Amino acid sequence: MDKSLSLKDECILITGAAGRIGSAVAKIAFHAGANIILTDINYKAMNDSAKELIKIDGSRVHCLECDITVAEDIEKMISSCLSVHSVVNGAVHTAYPTSRGWGARFEDIKPEDLYLDLNMQLGGSILFSQKILKCFERQKKGSLILVSSIQGINAPKFEHYEGTSMYSPIEYAAIKAGIISITRWLAKYYSDKGIRVNCVSPGGIKDNQPVAFQQKYKKSCTNIGLLESEDVAHTIIFLLSSAAFAINGQNIIIDDGWVL
Ligand SMILES: NC(=O)c1ccc[n+]([C@@H]2O[C@H](COP(=O)([O-])OP(=O)(O)OC[C@H]3O[C@@H](n4cnc5c(N)ncnc54)[C@H](O)[C@@H]3O)[C@@H](O)[C@H]2O)c1
């Protein structure tokens, strides 16, 4: 097997491709030589974020609208991928569906929002995994990357949020711990099939957070503090590549030492 960091001529499918992490993965996968299939519920935002790549080589970029919480939508999207490229070599699930009540304080969570968020985020990840792994099983190869978070590993550092409107929801911790768990389950379940399933746990990504938060957050880290999306995307590209052929069922923490 050729073990390299290149994704040349590979087909990489990215959900949530208009988002912070999804668009960074798209850019870096594209520059690593991949044909990229971008999917998001927000077609316009996805198309806008892919403009630069389309300008460079539109034949290597395909945008497909898809609601990742709807099984039929996922199936349709995967068969559209296969009609463009006969194989999907890798998939990265960064879609991040949230309810209207997302981010409520623990005391104020409404059951209808809670069930929706658990369904859409954890259920959606399981559903997407089920559909894409069926495709990988047929192909006898494929690499799936799920996205957890440092909040799935450690308790939040609540003191960082003091004096801001920011919050780290309990459902987020449960969902993200669940993502690490389903990664291990799936990697083992699909043993001997040429399939790998891994997960990344990013730290916070720069997004105009209040300066007071940024400063406190940085004190918990080793060198950098809040990350750029690209910092996370590079590790995802490595995991997708054949250079990571022996890594399976793992959760790679990308957090500048926040969890230490
Ligand atoms: N941003 C961070 O600081 C951070 C840190 C750690 C982990 N993460 C995780 O990374 C993942 C991506 O986060 P992000 O910051 O890039 O999010 P984002 O909000 O920037 O992007 C998410 C994308 O998902 C799309 N989306 C929402 N609902 C959808 C649906 N039903 N179907 C298809 N697409 C849908 C949105 O349109 C959006 O483009 C999430 O799982 C998040 O928990 C983010």
XYZ file of C-alpha atoms and ligand atoms in Angstrom:
304
model
C 0.000 0.000 0.000
C 1.217 3.507 -0.851
C 1.308 5.322 2.496
C 1.244 9.038 1.925
C -0.387 12.251 3.078
C -1.685 12.928 -0.421
C -5.389 12.663 -1.233
C -4.743 12.922 -4.967
C -7.719 11.708 -7.011
C -9.533 10.512 -3.886
C -13.156 11.463 -3.393
C -13.764 13.110 -0.019
C -17.299 13.843 1.166
C -17.769 16.602 3.757
C -21.021 17.272 5.634
C -21.556 20.723 7.144
C -19.234 21.967 4.418
C -20.318 25.609 4.779
C -19.264 25.682 8.432
C -16.031 26.677 10.130
C -14.442 23.217 10.290
C -16.181 21.797 7.187
C -15.011 24.608 4.904
C -11.437 24.341 6.233
C -11.440 20.565 5.634
C -12.782 21.187 2.118
C -9.999 23.659 1.342
C -7.172 21.515 2.668
C -8.514 18.291 1.125
C -8.812 20.100 -2.206
C -5.219 21.348 -1.991
C -4.112 17.810 -1.045
C -5.434 16.734 -4.458
C -8.892 15.395 -3.553
C -12.108 15.634 -5.496
C -14.420 17.113 -2.896
C -18.138 16.579 -2.454
C -19.558 19.294 -0.232
C -22.928 18.899 1.467
C -24.795 21.220 3.765
C -28.378 22.185 4.535
C -27.458 25.752 3.551
C -26.724 25.498 -0.186
C -26.000 29.174 -0.720
C -23.494 29.462 2.138
C -21.797 26.265 0.944
C -21.582 27.497 -2.626
C -20.222 30.871 -1.473
C -17.563 29.257 0.709
C -16.501 26.970 -2.167
C -16.183 29.792 -4.738
C -12.402 30.120 -4.537
C -11.909 26.364 -4.980
C -14.393 26.222 -7.868
C -12.410 29.033 -9.531
C -9.204 26.962 -9.278
C -10.757 23.717 -10.586
C -14.541 23.421 -10.683
C -14.337 19.834 -11.945
C -13.039 18.751 -8.508
C -15.777 20.454 -6.447
C -19.411 19.331 -6.188
C -21.999 20.927 -3.912
C -25.053 18.927 -2.830
C -27.809 20.162 -0.549
C -28.637 17.642 2.183
C -30.328 17.637 5.565
C -28.177 15.229 7.528
C -30.972 14.458 9.988
C -33.177 12.917 7.282
C -32.300 9.334 6.260
C -33.720 9.616 2.707
C -31.764 12.847 2.144
C -28.507 11.142 3.172
C -29.181 8.163 0.893
C -29.990 10.432 -2.037
C -26.881 12.509 -1.385
C -24.610 9.431 -1.270
C -26.030 8.054 -4.501
C -25.514 11.484 -6.147
C -21.875 11.320 -4.969
C -21.499 7.888 -6.511
C -22.918 9.109 -9.798
C -20.173 11.765 -9.925
C -17.301 9.617 -8.600
C -17.666 5.849 -8.506
C -16.007 5.597 -5.075
C -16.147 7.672 -1.895
C -12.739 7.249 -0.251
C -13.373 9.326 2.829
C -16.140 11.150 4.666
C -15.940 13.850 7.317
C -19.055 14.577 9.346
C -18.930 18.183 10.571
C -22.636 19.099 10.186
C -23.864 20.704 13.392
C -27.663 20.890 13.556
C -29.061 22.696 16.596
C -32.533 23.454 17.958
C -33.811 26.983 18.614
C -33.224 26.458 22.307
C -29.606 25.318 21.895
C -27.273 26.837 24.479
C -29.878 27.239 27.243
C -28.622 27.033 30.803
C -29.051 23.632 32.478
C -31.925 24.903 34.642
C -33.791 26.249 31.593
C -33.547 23.341 29.112
C -36.888 22.528 27.495
C -37.617 18.835 26.801
C -38.584 19.476 23.165
C -35.233 21.202 22.473
C -33.294 18.560 24.406
C -34.788 15.664 22.438
C -34.300 17.487 19.153
C -30.619 18.232 19.835
C -29.861 14.693 20.983
C -31.654 13.335 17.929
C -30.126 15.668 15.392
C -26.542 15.699 16.667
C -25.999 12.224 18.101
C -28.784 10.497 16.145
C -27.720 12.347 12.981
C -24.119 11.143 13.406
C -25.273 7.547 13.842
C -27.582 7.831 10.842
C -24.919 9.362 8.613
C -22.424 6.704 9.767
C -24.920 3.919 9.002
C -25.449 5.153 5.428
C -21.850 5.992 4.531
C -20.470 2.797 6.094
C -22.881 0.762 3.981
C -21.279 2.410 0.965
C -17.750 1.778 2.345
C -18.635 -1.864 3.009
C -19.698 -2.308 -0.632
C -16.468 -0.679 -1.809
C -14.397 -2.681 0.723
C -12.661 0.547 1.723
C -13.239 3.964 3.249
C -12.294 6.252 6.092
C -14.866 8.041 8.233
C -14.037 10.950 10.538
C -16.487 12.109 13.203
C -16.084 15.284 15.234
C -16.261 15.317 19.021
C -14.865 18.085 21.256
C -12.768 18.691 24.347
C -16.183 19.123 26.030
C -16.747 15.395 25.427
C -13.607 14.564 27.415
C -13.338 17.040 30.299
C -15.888 18.926 32.359
C -16.228 22.508 31.094
C -14.022 25.189 32.634
C -17.085 27.164 33.734
C -14.907 29.919 35.167
C -13.890 30.871 31.624
C -17.462 31.902 30.814
C -17.954 34.175 33.823
C -18.971 37.690 32.751
C -19.860 36.543 29.202
C -23.056 35.255 27.581
C -21.203 32.082 26.590
C -22.151 28.681 27.985
C -21.260 25.018 27.535
C -24.474 22.949 27.495
C -24.755 19.633 29.314
C -26.273 18.033 26.180
C -23.148 19.049 24.262
C -20.952 17.148 26.761
C -23.207 14.087 26.472
C -23.361 14.216 22.664
C -19.620 14.694 22.281
C -18.759 11.868 24.718
C -21.224 9.761 22.715
C -19.400 10.557 19.466
C -16.151 9.156 20.904
C -18.027 6.071 22.005
C -19.701 5.432 18.649
C -16.329 5.907 16.923
C -14.894 2.988 18.890
C -18.036 0.888 18.379
C -18.052 1.414 14.633
C -14.303 0.860 14.168
C -14.585 -2.513 15.871
C -17.888 -3.458 14.226
C -16.400 -2.924 10.766
C -13.186 -4.907 11.436
C -11.686 -6.821 8.478
C -13.545 -4.709 5.936
C -10.849 -2.211 4.919
C -12.709 0.507 6.804
C -11.385 2.952 9.404
C -13.458 5.156 11.724
C -11.748 7.854 13.752
C -12.732 10.971 15.562
C -11.167 14.327 16.427
C -11.777 16.396 19.538
C -10.996 20.026 18.797
C -10.542 22.744 21.366
C -12.287 26.089 20.935
C -12.008 27.760 17.551
C -11.577 31.532 17.164
C -14.944 33.113 16.506
C -14.921 36.649 17.908
C -15.211 35.413 21.482
C -14.994 38.141 24.182
C -11.382 39.098 24.951
C -11.791 38.161 28.641
C -12.792 34.636 27.602
C -9.922 34.355 25.114
C -7.399 35.356 27.793
C -8.701 32.916 30.416
C -8.970 30.148 27.825
C -5.370 30.711 26.704
C -4.097 30.342 30.271
C -5.445 26.741 30.209
C -3.469 25.936 27.054
C 0.220 25.500 26.360
C 1.122 27.793 23.436
C -1.720 28.972 21.239
C -5.076 29.211 22.999
C -8.096 29.300 20.676
C -7.442 27.559 17.361
C -8.022 28.288 13.689
C -10.305 25.815 11.872
C -7.347 24.880 9.687
C -5.462 23.610 12.763
C -8.177 20.979 13.139
C -8.556 20.316 9.424
C -4.889 19.327 8.982
C -5.278 16.473 11.477
C -8.493 15.353 9.750
C -6.680 15.241 6.410
C -3.910 13.165 7.988
C -6.478 10.710 9.392
C -8.137 10.432 5.974
C -4.843 9.750 4.244
C -3.168 6.391 3.799
C -0.352 7.646 6.081
C -2.822 6.952 8.937
C -3.622 3.433 7.692
C -2.894 1.860 11.112
C -5.018 4.325 13.128
C -8.536 3.062 13.810
C -11.172 3.733 16.464
C -9.160 6.609 17.915
C -10.014 10.029 19.214
C -7.312 12.591 18.425
C -7.398 15.637 20.682
C -6.401 18.900 18.972
C -6.503 21.485 21.733
C -3.068 22.973 22.442
C -3.082 21.110 25.733
C -6.414 22.470 27.105
C -7.369 19.101 28.617
C -4.077 18.762 30.544
N -16.254 25.657 16.524
C -15.691 25.112 17.610
O -15.106 25.826 18.471
C -15.702 23.622 17.807
C -14.894 23.067 18.806
C -14.944 21.687 19.003
C -15.772 20.891 18.250
N -16.554 21.470 17.298
C -17.441 20.593 16.541
O -17.135 20.664 15.174
C -18.308 20.432 14.402
C -18.475 21.572 13.407
O -18.496 22.781 14.117
P -18.394 24.187 13.359
O -17.899 25.163 14.355
O -17.684 24.025 12.068
O -19.944 24.467 13.118
P -20.613 25.544 12.139
O -21.853 25.978 12.835
O -19.624 26.572 11.715
O -20.976 24.674 10.853
C -21.921 23.662 10.886
C -22.520 23.493 9.509
O -23.521 22.466 9.611
C -24.607 22.833 8.770
N -25.831 22.158 9.226
C -26.616 22.471 10.273
N -27.675 21.633 10.316
C -27.531 20.768 9.284
C -28.293 19.671 8.810
N -29.429 19.290 9.422
N -27.860 19.007 7.725
C -26.710 19.368 7.089
N -25.950 20.412 7.486
C -26.356 21.097 8.576
C -24.698 24.358 8.918
O -25.411 24.930 7.830
C -23.229 24.746 8.975
O -22.728 25.066 7.699
C -19.456 20.311 15.402
O -19.694 18.945 15.643
C -18.908 20.963 16.645
O -19.458 20.448 17.829
C -16.546 22.802 17.052
